[in-house]
Coordinates of C-alpha atoms and ligand atoms in Angstrom, one line a residue:
M1 CA 101.6 106.5 81.4
R2 CA 99.2 109.0 82.9
S3 CA 98.0 107.5 86.1
K4 CA 94.3 107.3 87.1
L5 CA 95.5 107.1 90.8
P6 CA 98.4 109.6 90.5
Q7 CA 98.4 110.2 94.7
V8 CA 98.1 106.2 95.3
G9 CA 101.2 104.3 96.4
T10 CA 101.8 101.2 98.6
T11 CA 99.0 100.9 101.5
I12 CA 100.5 101.7 105.1
F13 CA 99.3 98.1 106.0
T14 CA 101.6 96.7 103.5
V15 CA 104.7 99.1 104.3
M16 CA 104.3 98.2 107.9
S17 CA 103.5 94.6 107.6
K18 CA 106.8 94.6 105.6
M19 CA 108.9 96.7 108.1
A20 CA 107.6 94.4 110.8
H21 CA 109.1 91.4 109.1
D22 CA 112.4 93.0 108.2
E23 CA 112.8 94.5 111.8
G24 CA 111.7 91.0 113.4
A25 CA 109.0 93.0 115.3
I26 CA 105.8 91.9 116.8
N27 CA 103.4 92.9 114.2
L28 CA 100.4 95.0 115.9
S29 CA 100.0 96.9 112.5
Q30 CA 98.0 95.5 109.8
G31 CA 94.8 93.9 111.0
Y32 CA 94.8 90.5 110.8
P33 CA 94.5 87.5 113.8
G34 CA 98.0 85.9 114.7
F35 CA 95.8 82.9 115.5
G36 CA 94.3 80.1 113.4
A37 CA 90.8 79.3 112.5
D38 CA 88.6 76.8 114.1
P39 CA 89.8 73.3 112.8
V40 CA 86.2 72.5 112.1
L41 CA 86.0 75.0 109.3
L42 CA 89.4 73.9 107.8
D43 CA 88.3 70.4 107.9
L44 CA 85.2 71.7 105.8
V45 CA 87.3 73.3 103.4
A46 CA 89.3 70.2 103.0
H47 CA 86.2 67.8 102.5
Y48 CA 84.9 70.0 99.8
T49 CA 88.0 70.8 97.7
K50 CA 88.6 66.8 97.9
S51 CA 85.1 66.0 97.2
G52 CA 85.2 67.9 93.8
Y53 CA 83.7 71.0 94.7
N54 CA 86.3 73.1 92.8
Q55 CA 84.5 74.5 89.5
Y56 CA 82.9 77.9 88.8
A57 CA 80.2 78.8 91.6
P58 CA 77.3 80.4 90.5
M59 CA 77.8 84.3 89.7
S60 CA 76.1 85.4 92.9
G61 CA 77.0 82.5 95.2
I62 CA 75.9 79.3 95.7
P63 CA 72.1 79.1 96.4
Q64 CA 72.2 77.5 100.0
F65 CA 74.6 79.9 101.2
R66 CA 72.8 82.8 100.2
Q67 CA 69.7 81.2 101.9
R68 CA 72.0 80.7 105.0
M69 CA 73.0 84.3 105.1
A70 CA 69.1 85.3 105.0
E71 CA 68.6 83.3 108.1
K72 CA 71.8 84.6 109.6
I73 CA 70.5 88.3 108.9
L74 CA 67.0 87.5 110.0
R75 CA 68.4 86.0 113.6
C76 CA 71.0 88.9 114.0
Y77 CA 69.1 91.9 112.5
G78 CA 65.5 90.8 112.5
A79 CA 65.3 91.7 108.8
E80 CA 63.9 89.7 105.9
V81 CA 66.2 89.6 102.9
N82 CA 65.4 87.8 99.9
P83 CA 68.5 85.2 99.2
D84 CA 68.1 85.3 95.3
E85 CA 67.5 88.9 94.7
E86 CA 69.2 90.7 97.8
V87 CA 72.3 88.4 98.9
T88 CA 75.4 88.4 96.7
I89 CA 78.9 86.3 97.7
V90 CA 81.8 88.3 96.6
S91 CA 85.7 88.0 97.3
G92 CA 86.1 89.7 100.2
A93 CA 84.2 93.2 101.5
T94 CA 86.9 95.2 99.3
E95 CA 85.4 93.6 96.4
A96 CA 81.7 94.4 97.6
I97 CA 82.8 98.1 98.3
F98 CA 84.5 98.5 95.0
S99 CA 81.6 97.0 93.1
A100 CA 78.8 99.1 95.1
I101 CA 80.7 102.3 94.7
T102 CA 81.2 101.4 90.7
A103 CA 77.7 100.5 90.3
V104 CA 76.4 103.8 91.5
V105 CA 78.7 106.6 91.0
H106 CA 78.7 108.4 87.6
P107 CA 81.5 110.8 87.0
G108 CA 81.0 114.0 88.3
D109 CA 78.8 112.4 91.3
E110 CA 79.8 113.5 94.9
V111 CA 80.4 111.0 97.4
V112 CA 80.7 111.7 101.3
V113 CA 83.6 109.9 103.1
L114 CA 83.8 110.1 107.0
E115 CA 87.5 110.7 107.9
P116 CA 89.7 108.9 109.3
A117 CA 88.6 106.3 106.5
Y118 CA 89.6 102.8 105.3
D119 CA 92.0 103.3 102.3
S120 CA 89.7 101.7 99.9
Y121 CA 87.2 103.5 99.6
E122 CA 88.6 106.8 97.9
P123 CA 90.5 105.3 95.0
A124 CA 86.9 103.4 94.0
I125 CA 85.2 106.9 93.9
Q126 CA 88.1 108.3 92.0
L127 CA 87.9 105.4 89.4
A128 CA 84.3 105.9 88.9
G129 CA 85.2 109.7 88.2
G130 CA 83.4 110.6 91.5
I131 CA 84.7 113.4 93.5
T132 CA 85.2 112.6 97.2
I133 CA 83.8 115.2 99.9
H134 CA 85.9 114.5 103.1
V135 CA 83.9 115.2 106.6
P136 CA 85.7 114.9 109.6
L137 CA 84.7 112.6 112.6
D138 CA 84.5 114.3 115.8
S139 CA 88.2 115.2 116.9
K140 CA 87.8 113.6 120.5
D141 CA 85.7 110.0 120.2
F142 CA 85.5 109.6 116.5
S143 CA 81.7 110.0 116.4
V144 CA 80.0 111.5 113.8
D145 CA 79.5 115.2 113.3
W146 CA 75.9 115.0 112.1
E147 CA 76.1 118.8 111.4
R148 CA 79.1 118.8 109.1
V149 CA 77.8 116.0 107.2
K150 CA 74.3 118.0 106.7
H151 CA 76.6 120.8 105.3
A152 CA 78.6 118.6 103.1
I153 CA 75.3 117.3 101.2
T154 CA 74.7 119.1 97.8
Y155 CA 72.3 118.2 94.7
K156 CA 75.4 116.3 93.6
T157 CA 75.5 114.1 96.6
K158 CA 75.1 110.5 95.3
L159 CA 76.6 108.6 98.1
I160 CA 77.9 108.5 101.7
V161 CA 80.2 105.3 103.0
I162 CA 80.1 104.6 106.5
N163 CA 81.9 102.2 108.6
T164 CA 80.9 100.6 112.0
P165 CA 82.2 99.3 113.9
H166 CA 85.1 101.5 112.7
N167 CA 88.5 101.3 111.4
P168 CA 90.9 102.7 113.0
S169 CA 88.7 104.2 116.4
G170 CA 86.5 101.5 117.0
Y171 CA 83.5 103.7 117.2
V172 CA 80.2 101.8 116.9
W173 CA 77.3 103.1 115.5
A174 CA 74.4 104.0 118.2
E175 CA 70.6 104.5 117.1
Q176 CA 71.0 108.2 117.3
D177 CA 73.6 107.8 114.2
M178 CA 71.0 105.6 112.4
K179 CA 68.2 108.1 113.0
Q180 CA 70.5 111.0 111.8
L181 CA 71.5 109.2 108.7
S182 CA 67.7 108.2 107.7
D183 CA 66.4 111.7 108.6
L184 CA 69.4 112.9 106.0
V185 CA 68.9 110.7 103.1
R186 CA 64.9 110.6 103.3
D187 CA 63.4 112.2 100.1
R188 CA 66.6 112.4 98.7
N189 CA 68.4 110.1 95.9
I190 CA 71.3 109.5 98.1
Y191 CA 72.7 105.5 98.5
V192 CA 74.8 104.3 101.5
V193 CA 77.5 102.0 101.3
S194 CA 77.9 100.5 104.7
D195 CA 81.2 98.9 105.7
E196 CA 80.1 96.6 108.6
V197 CA 83.2 94.1 108.2
Y198 CA 83.6 93.9 112.1
E199 CA 79.9 93.4 112.8
H200 CA 80.7 90.5 115.3
I201 CA 83.3 92.4 117.0
T202 CA 81.7 94.7 119.5
F203 CA 82.3 95.0 123.1
D204 CA 80.6 95.9 126.5
Q205 CA 77.1 94.4 125.4
R206 CA 76.9 97.1 122.9
P207 CA 75.0 95.6 119.8
H208 CA 76.2 95.9 116.2
L209 CA 73.4 98.2 114.2
S210 CA 73.4 96.9 110.8
L211 CA 71.9 99.3 108.2
V212 CA 70.0 96.0 107.0
G213 CA 68.0 96.1 110.1
H214 CA 67.0 99.7 109.6
P215 CA 63.6 99.3 107.6
E216 CA 64.2 102.9 106.0
L217 CA 67.8 102.8 105.6
R218 CA 68.1 99.2 103.9
K219 CA 66.2 100.6 100.8
K220 CA 68.9 102.6 99.8
T221 CA 72.1 100.7 101.1
F222 CA 74.8 98.2 100.1
V223 CA 75.9 96.3 103.5
C224 CA 79.3 95.1 102.9
G225 CA 80.7 92.4 105.2
S226 CA 83.6 89.9 105.3
F227 CA 84.0 86.3 106.6
G228 CA 87.7 87.0 106.9
K229 CA 87.5 88.9 110.2
T230 CA 84.8 87.1 111.8
F231 CA 86.2 83.7 111.3
H232 CA 90.1 84.4 111.6
V233 CA 90.6 84.0 107.6
T234 CA 91.3 87.1 106.4
G235 CA 93.4 85.4 103.7
W236 CA 90.4 83.7 102.2
K237 CA 89.0 86.8 100.7
I238 CA 85.3 86.2 101.0
G239 CA 82.6 88.3 101.7
Y240 CA 79.2 89.5 100.9
C241 CA 76.7 92.3 100.2
I242 CA 73.4 92.9 100.9
A243 CA 71.2 95.1 99.2
P244 CA 67.4 95.6 97.8
P245 CA 66.9 94.0 94.4
E246 CA 67.0 96.8 92.1
L247 CA 70.9 97.8 93.8
T248 CA 71.9 94.2 93.7
K249 CA 70.9 94.1 90.1
E250 CA 73.2 96.7 89.0
F251 CA 76.0 95.4 91.9
R252 CA 75.7 92.1 90.3
K253 CA 76.7 93.6 86.7
V254 CA 79.7 95.2 88.0
H255 CA 80.8 92.1 90.5
Q256 CA 80.3 89.3 87.3
F257 CA 83.2 91.6 85.4
V258 CA 85.5 92.1 88.5
T259 CA 85.6 88.4 90.1
F260 CA 82.5 86.4 87.9
S261 CA 82.3 84.2 91.2
T262 CA 83.8 83.7 94.5
V263 CA 86.1 80.4 95.6
T264 CA 83.5 77.4 95.6
P265 CA 84.6 75.1 98.3
L266 CA 85.0 78.2 100.7
Q267 CA 81.2 78.8 100.2
F268 CA 80.1 75.3 100.7
A269 CA 82.4 75.1 103.9
L270 CA 81.3 78.7 105.3
C271 CA 77.4 77.5 104.5
D272 CA 77.8 74.3 106.4
Y273 CA 79.8 76.2 109.5
L274 CA 77.2 79.0 109.9
E275 CA 74.8 76.2 110.8
K276 CA 75.8 77.0 114.6
P277 CA 75.1 80.3 115.3
E278 CA 77.4 80.3 118.7
R279 CA 80.4 80.2 116.3
Y280 CA 80.1 84.1 115.6
E281 CA 78.1 84.7 118.6
S282 CA 80.8 83.6 120.7
I283 CA 83.6 86.4 118.8
P284 CA 82.5 89.5 121.2
S285 CA 83.7 87.6 124.4
F286 CA 86.7 86.1 122.7
Y287 CA 87.9 89.7 121.7
E288 CA 86.5 91.5 124.6
K289 CA 89.3 89.5 126.9
K290 CA 92.1 90.5 124.4
R291 CA 90.7 94.3 124.4
D292 CA 90.9 94.3 128.3
L293 CA 94.6 92.5 128.4
F294 CA 95.8 94.6 126.1
L295 CA 94.2 97.9 127.2
Q296 CA 95.1 97.1 130.9
G297 CA 98.8 96.8 129.8
L298 CA 98.9 100.0 127.7
Q299 CA 97.4 101.8 130.5
K300 CA 101.0 101.4 132.4
T301 CA 102.0 103.5 129.8
D302 CA 101.5 107.4 129.5
L303 CA 99.5 107.0 126.1
I304 CA 96.1 108.4 126.3
L305 CA 93.3 105.7 126.2
E306 CA 89.8 105.2 125.4
P307 CA 88.3 101.5 125.6
T308 CA 87.6 100.4 121.8
Q309 CA 83.9 99.8 121.6
G310 CA 84.6 97.5 118.6
S311 CA 86.7 95.8 115.9
F312 CA 90.3 94.3 116.8
F313 CA 91.8 97.7 117.0
Q314 CA 92.9 100.1 120.1
T315 CA 94.0 103.5 119.2
A316 CA 96.4 105.7 121.6
R317 CA 97.3 109.5 121.7
Y318 CA 100.5 110.8 122.6
G319 CA 100.6 114.4 121.4
H320 CA 100.8 115.3 125.3
L321 CA 104.1 113.3 125.6
S322 CA 105.9 114.5 122.2
K323 CA 105.3 116.3 118.9
I324 CA 107.3 113.7 117.1
E325 CA 105.2 112.8 113.7
D326 CA 102.9 109.5 114.0
K327 CA 104.7 108.0 111.0
E328 CA 107.9 108.4 112.3
L329 CA 106.8 107.4 115.8
A330 CA 105.5 104.1 114.2
E331 CA 108.8 103.5 112.2
R332 CA 110.9 104.1 115.6
M333 CA 108.7 101.8 117.7
T334 CA 108.8 99.1 114.9
K335 CA 112.8 99.6 114.8
E336 CA 113.7 100.4 118.4
L337 CA 111.2 98.6 120.6
K338 CA 110.4 95.7 117.9
V339 CA 106.4 96.7 117.9
A340 CA 104.7 97.5 114.8
C341 CA 101.6 100.0 114.8
I342 CA 100.0 102.2 112.3
P343 CA 100.0 106.0 112.0
V344 CA 96.4 107.2 112.0
S345 CA 97.4 110.1 109.4
A346 CA 97.4 107.2 107.0
F347 CA 93.6 107.5 107.1
Y348 CA 93.4 110.7 106.1
H349 CA 93.5 112.1 102.3
D350 CA 95.9 115.2 103.4
H351 CA 97.6 112.7 106.3
Q352 CA 96.6 115.2 109.0
D353 CA 98.4 114.1 112.0
D354 CA 96.5 114.0 115.3
K355 CA 99.2 112.2 117.1
I356 CA 97.3 108.9 117.2
I357 CA 98.5 105.4 116.5
R358 CA 96.6 102.3 116.1
F359 CA 97.4 98.8 117.7
C360 CA 96.0 95.5 116.1
F361 CA 95.1 93.3 119.5
A362 CA 93.9 90.0 117.3
K363 CA 97.1 88.3 118.7
E364 CA 97.9 85.6 120.9
D365 CA 97.6 86.5 124.7
Q366 CA 101.4 85.6 125.1
E367 CA 102.2 87.8 121.9
L368 CA 100.4 90.9 123.5
E369 CA 102.2 90.3 126.8
E370 CA 105.7 90.3 125.1
A371 CA 104.4 93.4 123.1
L372 CA 103.4 95.3 126.3
K373 CA 106.7 94.2 128.1
R374 CA 108.3 96.2 125.0
L375 CA 106.3 99.1 125.2
D376 CA 107.3 99.6 128.8
R377 CA 110.0 101.6 127.2
L378 CA 107.8 103.7 125.0
N379 CA 109.0 106.9 126.8
E380 CA 112.8 106.5 125.4
L381 CA 111.0 107.3 122.2
F382 CA 109.7 110.8 123.3
Ligands
PMP401 N1 86.7 97.5 105.7 C1 87.6 97.7 106.6 C2 87.1 98.9 107.3 C3 88.7 96.8 106.7 O1 89.4 97.0 107.9 C4 89.0 95.9 105.7 C5 90.2 95.2 106.4 N2 90.7 94.4 106.0 C6 88.2 95.9 104.7 C7 87.2 96.7 104.4 C8 88.4 94.6 103.6 O2 87.9 93.6 104.1 P1 88.3 92.0 103.2 O3 89.6 91.7 103.8 O4 87.2 91.2 103.4 O5 88.5 92.6 101.6
LIG402 N1 91.9 96.0 107.1 C1 93.3 95.9 107.5 C2 93.8 97.0 108.4 O1 93.0 97.9 108.6 C3 94.1 95.8 106.3 C4 93.8 95.1 105.1 C5 94.8 95.2 104.3 O2 96.1 95.2 104.3 N2 94.1 95.4 102.9 O3 94.7 96.6 109.1

């Protein structure tokens, strides 16, 4: 059969998690929490499953959950959204991103993707017949190089995919980035997919700036989010898409034939759970302690580190120590030191290797401490 995605293999997250498992290594590769969710949330799910909330939910999400999301968006980002026409509950941010891209991209349209980039964007663009235009982020701090973005825009550009806080670098957009993007898309027929799955994981008092909170940008943007990241339940695959009514209308046409609707008892449970904002407002300080613990430990190695601004990932540079390929380093680290990480070259379409690895620090402190102890021997790999 002629493959529609000939260059796609098994994702690096699956590969490294399997290797970690097979090698009995501490898995700091694939991004998922190593601890459980709040028992209150788990009890709510048990309650709703046992009370008979087990049939199809409405296609766009249960109304009270969409209403709760509208309240949350007003509280967090000062934006009023219409719960019926602008909020859709979906089966994870991956689905939100796929449905948004599919809804707007026609064959031959160009889509700007900033690299390094999360791996689900490009296959979705390709399946829609679009052409991905890769624009590198700044090689030093992963900020957006707006001059390069401007040069990448043509009359064929239909969409820009952005991600803040950014996976894998942790870069968090500043006001300046919002202004640059709004200047760029003003008076042009360009839409934006804004991947904001780490919206509640930012550090050092840095606010997350959602595109829904920007009066101009929100008119052209699909904001994609995930409850998996916020509430330590990545296996639930439940997320949302916020977009203006005319975009939501097209988004739902796709969503209803990708999954139709999303797990009913999870929607009721999360709706109740979101009643107390402190449940998501406490997340930054929870993760900041982990970032600091992990970073302080890593600083004892010879790796070059910049404190991550957001997300639960910390990147580290080793090019001054060795010429070893990042994939090989990740493999040897997993097999010889029993600590797994992700080679950042996997986030580039051409596997550009800048000698950077990514660690996930969403783990119990004890596990992080044990990983750090093992990384004491890191220089043996160079
Ligand atoms: N975007 C980014 C940047 C991610 O890291 C992830 C990770 N899991 C996703 C999207 C997908 O989120 P979900 O699991 O809700 O589909
Ligand atoms: N987003 C996670 C990461 O970056 C992985 C999710 C997945 O494996 N699909 O590690």
